[in-house]
PDB file of C-alpha atoms in Angstrom:
ATOM      1  CA  MET A   1     101.635 109.776 118.151  1.00  0.00           C
ATOM      2  CA  SER A   2     102.850 108.324 115.053  1.00  0.00           C
ATOM      3  CA  LEU A   3     101.019 107.529 111.691  1.00  0.00           C
ATOM      4  CA  LYS A   4      99.625 104.075 111.531  1.00  0.00           C
ATOM      5  CA  ILE A   5      98.400 101.974 108.693  1.00  0.00           C
ATOM      6  CA  GLY A   6      94.640 102.775 108.233  1.00  0.00           C
ATOM      7  CA  ASP A   7      95.069 106.312 109.381  1.00  0.00           C
ATOM      8  CA  THR A   8      94.173 109.185 107.145  1.00  0.00           C
ATOM      9  CA  ALA A   9      96.995 110.894 105.615  1.00  0.00           C
ATOM     10  CA  PRO A  10      97.409 114.497 106.682  1.00  0.00           C
ATOM     11  CA  ASP A  11      96.195 117.093 104.008  1.00  0.00           C
ATOM     12  CA  PHE A  12      98.700 119.979 103.168  1.00  0.00           C
ATOM     13  CA  SER A  13      99.377 122.550 100.782  1.00  0.00           C
ATOM     14  CA  ALA A  14     103.141 122.816  99.791  1.00  0.00           C
ATOM     15  CA  GLU A  15     105.359 124.382  97.147  1.00  0.00           C
ATOM     16  CA  THR A  16     106.875 122.039  94.875  1.00  0.00           C
ATOM     17  CA  THR A  17     109.271 122.054  91.726  1.00  0.00           C
ATOM     18  CA  LEU A  18     105.984 121.741  89.683  1.00  0.00           C
ATOM     19  CA  GLY A  19     104.154 124.602  91.469  1.00  0.00           C
ATOM     20  CA  LYS A  20     102.104 124.897  94.378  1.00  0.00           C
ATOM     21  CA  ILE A  21      99.735 121.851  95.334  1.00  0.00           C
ATOM     22  CA  ASP A  22      97.003 121.179  97.627  1.00  0.00           C
ATOM     23  CA  PHE A  23      97.736 117.533  98.492  1.00  0.00           C
ATOM     24  CA  TYR A  24      94.083 116.078  98.549  1.00  0.00           C
ATOM     25  CA  ASP A  25      93.182 117.754  95.291  1.00  0.00           C
ATOM     26  CA  TRP A  26      96.637 116.708  94.012  1.00  0.00           C
ATOM     27  CA  THR A  27      95.745 113.042  94.522  1.00  0.00           C
ATOM     28  CA  ASN A  28      92.974 112.964  92.117  1.00  0.00           C
ATOM     29  CA  GLY A  29      91.453 109.528  93.115  1.00  0.00           C
ATOM     30  CA  ARG A  30      95.094 107.851  92.531  1.00  0.00           C
ATOM     31  CA  TRP A  31      97.337 105.887  94.513  1.00  0.00           C
ATOM     32  CA  VAL A  32     100.237 108.041  95.982  1.00  0.00           C
ATOM     33  CA  ILE A  33     103.999 107.192  96.960  1.00  0.00           C
ATOM     34  CA  LEU A  34     105.044 109.834  99.360  1.00  0.00           C
ATOM     35  CA  TYR A  35     108.586 109.819 100.336  1.00  0.00           C
ATOM     36  CA  SER A  36     111.283 111.943 102.121  1.00  0.00           C
ATOM     37  CA  HIS A  37     114.944 112.773 101.400  1.00  0.00           C
ATOM     38  CA  PRO A  38     117.533 113.857 104.086  1.00  0.00           C
ATOM     39  CA  ALA A  39     118.732 116.806 101.944  1.00  0.00           C
ATOM     40  CA  ASP A  40     119.441 118.021  98.466  1.00  0.00           C
ATOM     41  CA  TYR A  41     122.760 117.084  96.725  1.00  0.00           C
ATOM     42  CA  THR A  42     123.551 114.086  98.792  1.00  0.00           C
ATOM     43  CA  PRO A  43     124.662 110.870  96.931  1.00  0.00           C
ATOM     44  CA  ILE A  44     121.988 108.259  98.066  1.00  0.00           C
ATOM     45  CA  CYS A  45     119.172 110.526  97.633  1.00  0.00           C
ATOM     46  CA  THR A  46     120.367 111.323  93.786  1.00  0.00           C
ATOM     47  CA  THR A  47     120.237 107.806  92.758  1.00  0.00           C
ATOM     48  CA  GLU A  48     116.909 107.139  94.367  1.00  0.00           C
ATOM     49  CA  LEU A  49     115.099 109.979  92.749  1.00  0.00           C
ATOM     50  CA  GLY A  50     116.926 109.114  89.428  1.00  0.00           C
ATOM     51  CA  ARG A  51     115.412 105.669  89.863  1.00  0.00           C
ATOM     52  CA  THR A  52     111.985 107.129  90.455  1.00  0.00           C
ATOM     53  CA  ALA A  53     112.117 108.990  87.141  1.00  0.00           C
ATOM     54  CA  GLN A  54     113.334 105.708  85.447  1.00  0.00           C
ATOM     55  CA  LEU A  55     110.075 103.995  86.686  1.00  0.00           C
ATOM     56  CA  LYS A  56     107.937 106.523  85.434  1.00  0.00           C
ATOM     57  CA  ASP A  57     105.987 104.220  83.275  1.00  0.00           C
ATOM     58  CA  GLU A  58     105.734 101.423  86.019  1.00  0.00           C
ATOM     59  CA  PHE A  59     104.113 103.868  88.409  1.00  0.00           C
ATOM     60  CA  GLU A  60     101.974 105.096  85.528  1.00  0.00           C
ATOM     61  CA  LYS A  61     100.584 101.681  84.857  1.00  0.00           C
ATOM     62  CA  ARG A  62      99.734 101.305  88.583  1.00  0.00           C
ATOM     63  CA  ASN A  63      97.748 104.385  88.608  1.00  0.00           C
ATOM     64  CA  THR A  64     100.249 105.850  91.169  1.00  0.00           C
ATOM     65  CA  SER A  65     101.584 109.579  91.451  1.00  0.00           C
ATOM     66  CA  VAL A  66     104.900 109.967  93.232  1.00  0.00           C
ATOM     67  CA  LEU A  67     105.749 112.890  95.323  1.00  0.00           C
ATOM     68  CA  ALA A  68     108.947 113.404  97.073  1.00  0.00           C
ATOM     69  CA  LEU A  69     110.107 115.793 100.023  1.00  0.00           C
ATOM     70  CA  SER A  70     113.084 117.461 101.149  1.00  0.00           C
ATOM     71  CA  VAL A  71     113.713 119.930 103.582  1.00  0.00           C
ATOM     72  CA  ASP A  72     115.521 122.436 101.243  1.00  0.00           C
ATOM     73  CA  ASP A  73     113.667 124.928  99.043  1.00  0.00           C
ATOM     74  CA  VAL A  74     112.557 124.839  95.637  1.00  0.00           C
ATOM     75  CA  GLU A  75     115.553 126.633  93.826  1.00  0.00           C
ATOM     76  CA  SER A  76     117.682 124.375  95.414  1.00  0.00           C
ATOM     77  CA  HIS A  77     115.532 121.457  94.181  1.00  0.00           C
ATOM     78  CA  LYS A  78     115.718 122.394  90.650  1.00  0.00           C
ATOM     79  CA  GLY A  79     119.406 122.828  90.771  1.00  0.00           C
ATOM     80  CA  TRP A  80     119.604 119.355  92.104  1.00  0.00           C
ATOM     81  CA  ILE A  81     117.398 117.950  89.512  1.00  0.00           C
ATOM     82  CA  LYS A  82     119.822 118.902  86.875  1.00  0.00           C
ATOM     83  CA  ASP A  83     122.368 116.497  88.344  1.00  0.00           C
ATOM     84  CA  ILE A  84     119.880 113.865  88.704  1.00  0.00           C
ATOM     85  CA  ASN A  85     118.608 113.920  85.387  1.00  0.00           C
ATOM     86  CA  GLU A  86     122.425 113.955  84.337  1.00  0.00           C
ATOM     87  CA  THR A  87     123.629 111.161  86.510  1.00  0.00           C
ATOM     88  CA  ALA A  88     120.748 108.827  85.784  1.00  0.00           C
ATOM     89  CA  ASN A  89     120.090 109.799  81.903  1.00  0.00           C
ATOM     90  CA  THR A  90     116.520 110.509  82.827  1.00  0.00           C
ATOM     91  CA  GLN A  91     114.087 113.358  83.399  1.00  0.00           C
ATOM     92  CA  VAL A  92     112.514 114.142  86.755  1.00  0.00           C
ATOM     93  CA  GLU A  93     108.865 114.905  85.915  1.00  0.00           C
ATOM     94  CA  PHE A  94     107.379 114.418  89.347  1.00  0.00           C
ATOM     95  CA  PRO A  95     107.123 117.178  92.085  1.00  0.00           C
ATOM     96  CA  ILE A  96     109.511 117.625  94.939  1.00  0.00           C
ATOM     97  CA  ILE A  97     108.213 119.353  98.008  1.00  0.00           C
ATOM     98  CA  ALA A  98     110.047 122.148  99.583  1.00  0.00           C
ATOM     99  CA  ASP A  99     109.582 121.845 103.408  1.00  0.00           C
ATOM    100  CA  SER A 100     112.112 124.391 104.854  1.00  0.00           C
ATOM    101  CA  ASP A 101     110.112 124.579 108.085  1.00  0.00           C
ATOM    102  CA  LYS A 102     109.743 120.873 108.244  1.00  0.00           C
ATOM    103  CA  THR A 103     105.927 121.383 108.674  1.00  0.00           C
ATOM    104  CA  ILE A 104     104.997 118.324 106.574  1.00  0.00           C
ATOM    105  CA  ALA A 105     108.226 116.267 107.691  1.00  0.00           C
ATOM    106  CA  ASN A 106     106.812 116.675 111.239  1.00  0.00           C
ATOM    107  CA  ALA A 107     103.075 116.089 110.186  1.00  0.00           C
ATOM    108  CA  TYR A 108     104.130 112.692 108.709  1.00  0.00           C
ATOM    109  CA  GLN A 109     106.601 111.695 111.415  1.00  0.00           C
ATOM    110  CA  MET A 110     109.518 111.705 109.078  1.00  0.00           C
ATOM    111  CA  ILE A 111     112.321 113.078 111.461  1.00  0.00           C
ATOM    112  CA  HIS A 112     113.067 110.568 114.161  1.00  0.00           C
ATOM    113  CA  GLU A 113     114.975 112.511 116.894  1.00  0.00           C
ATOM    114  CA  ASN A 114     116.745 109.524 118.057  1.00  0.00           C
ATOM    115  CA  ALA A 115     118.414 109.442 114.752  1.00  0.00           C
ATOM    116  CA  SER A 116     118.612 112.860 113.813  1.00  0.00           C
ATOM    117  CA  SER A 117     116.815 116.073 115.261  1.00  0.00           C
ATOM    118  CA  SER A 118     116.910 117.799 111.919  1.00  0.00           C
ATOM    119  CA  VAL A 119     117.047 115.172 109.096  1.00  0.00           C
ATOM    120  CA  THR A 120     114.408 113.074 107.612  1.00  0.00           C
ATOM    121  CA  VAL A 121     114.749 109.290 107.426  1.00  0.00           C
ATOM    122  CA  ARG A 122     113.963 107.777 104.458  1.00  0.00           C
ATOM    123  CA  THR A 123     110.279 107.091 105.017  1.00  0.00           C
ATOM    124  CA  VAL A 124     107.818 105.828 102.131  1.00  0.00           C
ATOM    125  CA  TYR A 125     104.217 106.268 102.620  1.00  0.00           C
ATOM    126  CA  PHE A 126     101.806 104.303 100.447  1.00  0.00           C
ATOM    127  CA  ILE A 127      98.465 106.403 100.229  1.00  0.00           C
ATOM    128  CA  GLY A 128      95.086 104.671  98.539  1.00  0.00           C
ATOM    129  CA  PRO A 129      92.684 106.560  96.623  1.00  0.00           C
ATOM    130  CA  ASP A 130      90.724 106.899  99.768  1.00  0.00           C
ATOM    131  CA  LYS A 131      93.489 109.066 101.159  1.00  0.00           C
ATOM    132  CA  LYS A 132      94.348 106.237 104.030  1.00  0.00           C
ATOM    133  CA  ILE A 133      97.911 105.221 104.761  1.00  0.00           C
ATOM    134  CA  LYS A 134      98.045 101.482 103.599  1.00  0.00           C
ATOM    135  CA  ALA A 135     101.641 100.699 104.085  1.00  0.00           C
ATOM    136  CA  THR A 136     104.880 102.382 105.341  1.00  0.00           C
ATOM    137  CA  ILE A 137     108.439 101.448 104.971  1.00  0.00           C
ATOM    138  CA  THR A 138     111.210 103.405 106.736  1.00  0.00           C
ATOM    139  CA  TYR A 139     115.008 103.107 106.230  1.00  0.00           C
ATOM    140  CA  PRO A 140     117.618 105.156 108.149  1.00  0.00           C
ATOM    141  CA  ALA A 141     119.469 107.802 106.306  1.00  0.00           C
ATOM    142  CA  SER A 142     122.523 105.859 105.249  1.00  0.00           C
ATOM    143  CA  THR A 143     120.336 103.014 103.357  1.00  0.00           C
ATOM    144  CA  GLY A 144     118.969 103.375 100.008  1.00  0.00           C
ATOM    145  CA  ARG A 145     115.601 102.304  99.216  1.00  0.00           C
ATOM    146  CA  ASN A 146     114.898  99.342  97.085  1.00  0.00           C
ATOM    147  CA  PHE A 147     112.240 100.164  94.436  1.00  0.00           C
ATOM    148  CA  ALA A 148     111.727  96.738  93.134  1.00  0.00           C
ATOM    149  CA  GLU A 149     110.268  96.207  96.650  1.00  0.00           C
ATOM    150  CA  ILE A 150     108.180  99.313  96.692  1.00  0.00           C
ATOM    151  CA  LEU A 151     106.758  98.271  93.463  1.00  0.00           C
ATOM    152  CA  ARG A 152     106.047  94.742  94.807  1.00  0.00           C
ATOM    153  CA  VAL A 153     104.333  96.226  97.926  1.00  0.00           C
ATOM    154  CA  LEU A 154     102.195  98.511  95.765  1.00  0.00           C
ATOM    155  CA  ASP A 155     101.093  95.538  93.522  1.00  0.00           C
ATOM    156  CA  SER A 156     100.134  93.592  96.652  1.00  0.00           C
ATOM    157  CA  LEU A 157      98.243  96.398  98.229  1.00  0.00           C
ATOM    158  CA  GLN A 158      96.276  96.922  94.901  1.00  0.00           C
ATOM    159  CA  LEU A 159      95.470  93.437  94.389  1.00  0.00           C
ATOM    160  CA  THR A 160      94.536  92.690  97.976  1.00  0.00           C
ATOM    161  CA  SER A 161      92.325  95.732  97.983  1.00  0.00           C
ATOM    162  CA  GLU A 162      90.259  94.316  95.136  1.00  0.00           C
ATOM    163  CA  PHE A 163      90.106  90.269  95.893  1.00  0.00           C
ATOM    164  CA  SER A 164      89.914  88.434  99.230  1.00  0.00           C
ATOM    165  CA  VAL A 165      93.427  87.103  99.327  1.00  0.00           C
ATOM    166  CA  GLY A 166      96.679  87.726 100.529  1.00  0.00           C
ATOM    167  CA  THR A 167     100.206  87.686  99.203  1.00  0.00           C
ATOM    168  CA  PRO A 168     102.782  85.182 100.816  1.00  0.00           C
ATOM    169  CA  VAL A 169     106.476  85.173 101.544  1.00  0.00           C
ATOM    170  CA  ASP A 170     108.705  86.638  98.782  1.00  0.00           C
ATOM    171  CA  TRP A 171     105.738  87.075  96.386  1.00  0.00           C
ATOM    172  CA  GLU A 172     105.942  88.695  93.207  1.00  0.00           C
ATOM    173  CA  ASP A 173     103.356  89.495  90.808  1.00  0.00           C
ATOM    174  CA  GLY A 174     102.046  86.966  88.852  1.00  0.00           C
ATOM    175  CA  GLN A 175     102.659  84.185  91.440  1.00  0.00           C
ATOM    176  CA  GLU A 176      99.862  82.328  93.548  1.00  0.00           C
ATOM    177  CA  VAL A 177      98.255  83.997  96.237  1.00  0.00           C
ATOM    178  CA  VAL A 178      96.573  82.937  99.628  1.00  0.00           C
ATOM    179  CA  ILE A 179      92.814  82.791  99.959  1.00  0.00           C
ATOM    180  CA  SER A 180      91.572  84.966 102.953  1.00  0.00           C
ATOM    181  CA  PRO A 181      90.583  82.948 106.043  1.00  0.00           C
ATOM    182  CA  SER A 182      87.333  84.948 106.092  1.00  0.00           C
ATOM    183  CA  VAL A 183      86.263  83.091 102.580  1.00  0.00           C
ATOM    184  CA  GLY A 184      84.517  79.692 103.275  1.00  0.00           C
ATOM    185  CA  ASN A 185      85.335  76.771 101.180  1.00  0.00           C
ATOM    186  CA  GLU A 186      81.862  76.728  99.602  1.00  0.00           C
ATOM    187  CA  GLU A 187      82.515  80.298  98.327  1.00  0.00           C
ATOM    188  CA  ILE A 188      85.863  79.426  96.651  1.00  0.00           C
ATOM    189  CA  PRO A 189      84.340  78.321  93.364  1.00  0.00           C
ATOM    190  CA  GLU A 190      82.427  81.501  92.550  1.00  0.00           C
ATOM    191  CA  LYS A 191      85.187  83.768  93.980  1.00  0.00           C
ATOM    192  CA  PHE A 192      88.130  82.173  92.668  1.00  0.00           C
ATOM    193  CA  PRO A 193      86.884  80.339  89.347  1.00  0.00           C
ATOM    194  CA  LYS A 194      90.643  79.428  88.390  1.00  0.00           C
ATOM    195  CA  GLY A 195      90.711  77.006  91.055  1.00  0.00           C
ATOM    196  CA  HIS A 196      92.559  76.554  94.133  1.00  0.00           C
ATOM    197  CA  ARG A 197      94.971  74.229  96.311  1.00  0.00           C
ATOM    198  CA  GLU A 198      94.630  73.355  99.825  1.00  0.00           C
ATOM    199  CA  VAL A 199      97.784  72.764 101.846  1.00  0.00           C
ATOM    200  CA  LYS A 200      96.146  72.965 105.115  1.00  0.00           C
ATOM    201  CA  PRO A 201      92.547  74.190 106.116  1.00  0.00           C
ATOM    202  CA  TYR A 202      93.634  77.560 106.770  1.00  0.00           C
ATOM    203  CA  LEU A 203      96.328  77.693 103.878  1.00  0.00           C
ATOM    204  CA  ARG A 204      94.691  77.698 100.664  1.00  0.00           C
ATOM    205  CA  TYR A 205      96.294  78.801  97.357  1.00  0.00           C
ATOM    206  CA  THR A 206      94.742  80.188  94.143  1.00  0.00           C
ATOM    207  CA  PRO A 207      96.322  81.690  90.868  1.00  0.00           C
ATOM    208  CA  GLN A 208      96.476  85.397  91.017  1.00  0.00           C
ATOM    209  CA  PRO A 209      92.689  86.670  90.336  1.00  0.00           C
ATOM    210  CA  ASN A 210      93.634  89.589  88.189  1.00  0.00           C
ATOM    211  CA  LYS A 211      96.450  87.797  85.721  1.00  0.00           C
TER     212      LYS A 211
END
């Protein structure tokens, strides 16, 4: 059975490039991005991990920790990090899990047998402070991830966890959002003092509440 939005993210202990971690303790009440890589020393993964390191400040201001996984061992990871730092002109300071026996990859359904029986696909799990899975994105091994989209989804998840709103098509941080259908018109002035505009009774826009 695959993990779904709303499921509790499985706990685990793992060796990483920054030492052993116990996942639930390591999260420490923060949001988490957990994502998988097919293998070390592969070209697309090298660019992705470099981009993650470059975005350190963006993740930090969103109270989000990043945790990567590859099925190779820690020593391999450490050697690979030198290449990542060199090619991306950055410093990888987040942990990369060593998952040689694929225990964690299997717990998180990161191996899709019809694509490969041994290589993880490019799965991204967005995990909330409550350790629940809030969203997932899965790419084939041949397609690099879009980190602008990962940050956009994270912004949406954090916004909608706090306010009774949703984010419309192509939304970006700072733009109008839609008021949830569960909010009655009589509640809008108190909940959304910036005002709103009604396109249809079920389609009501308001300025982003946390801006």
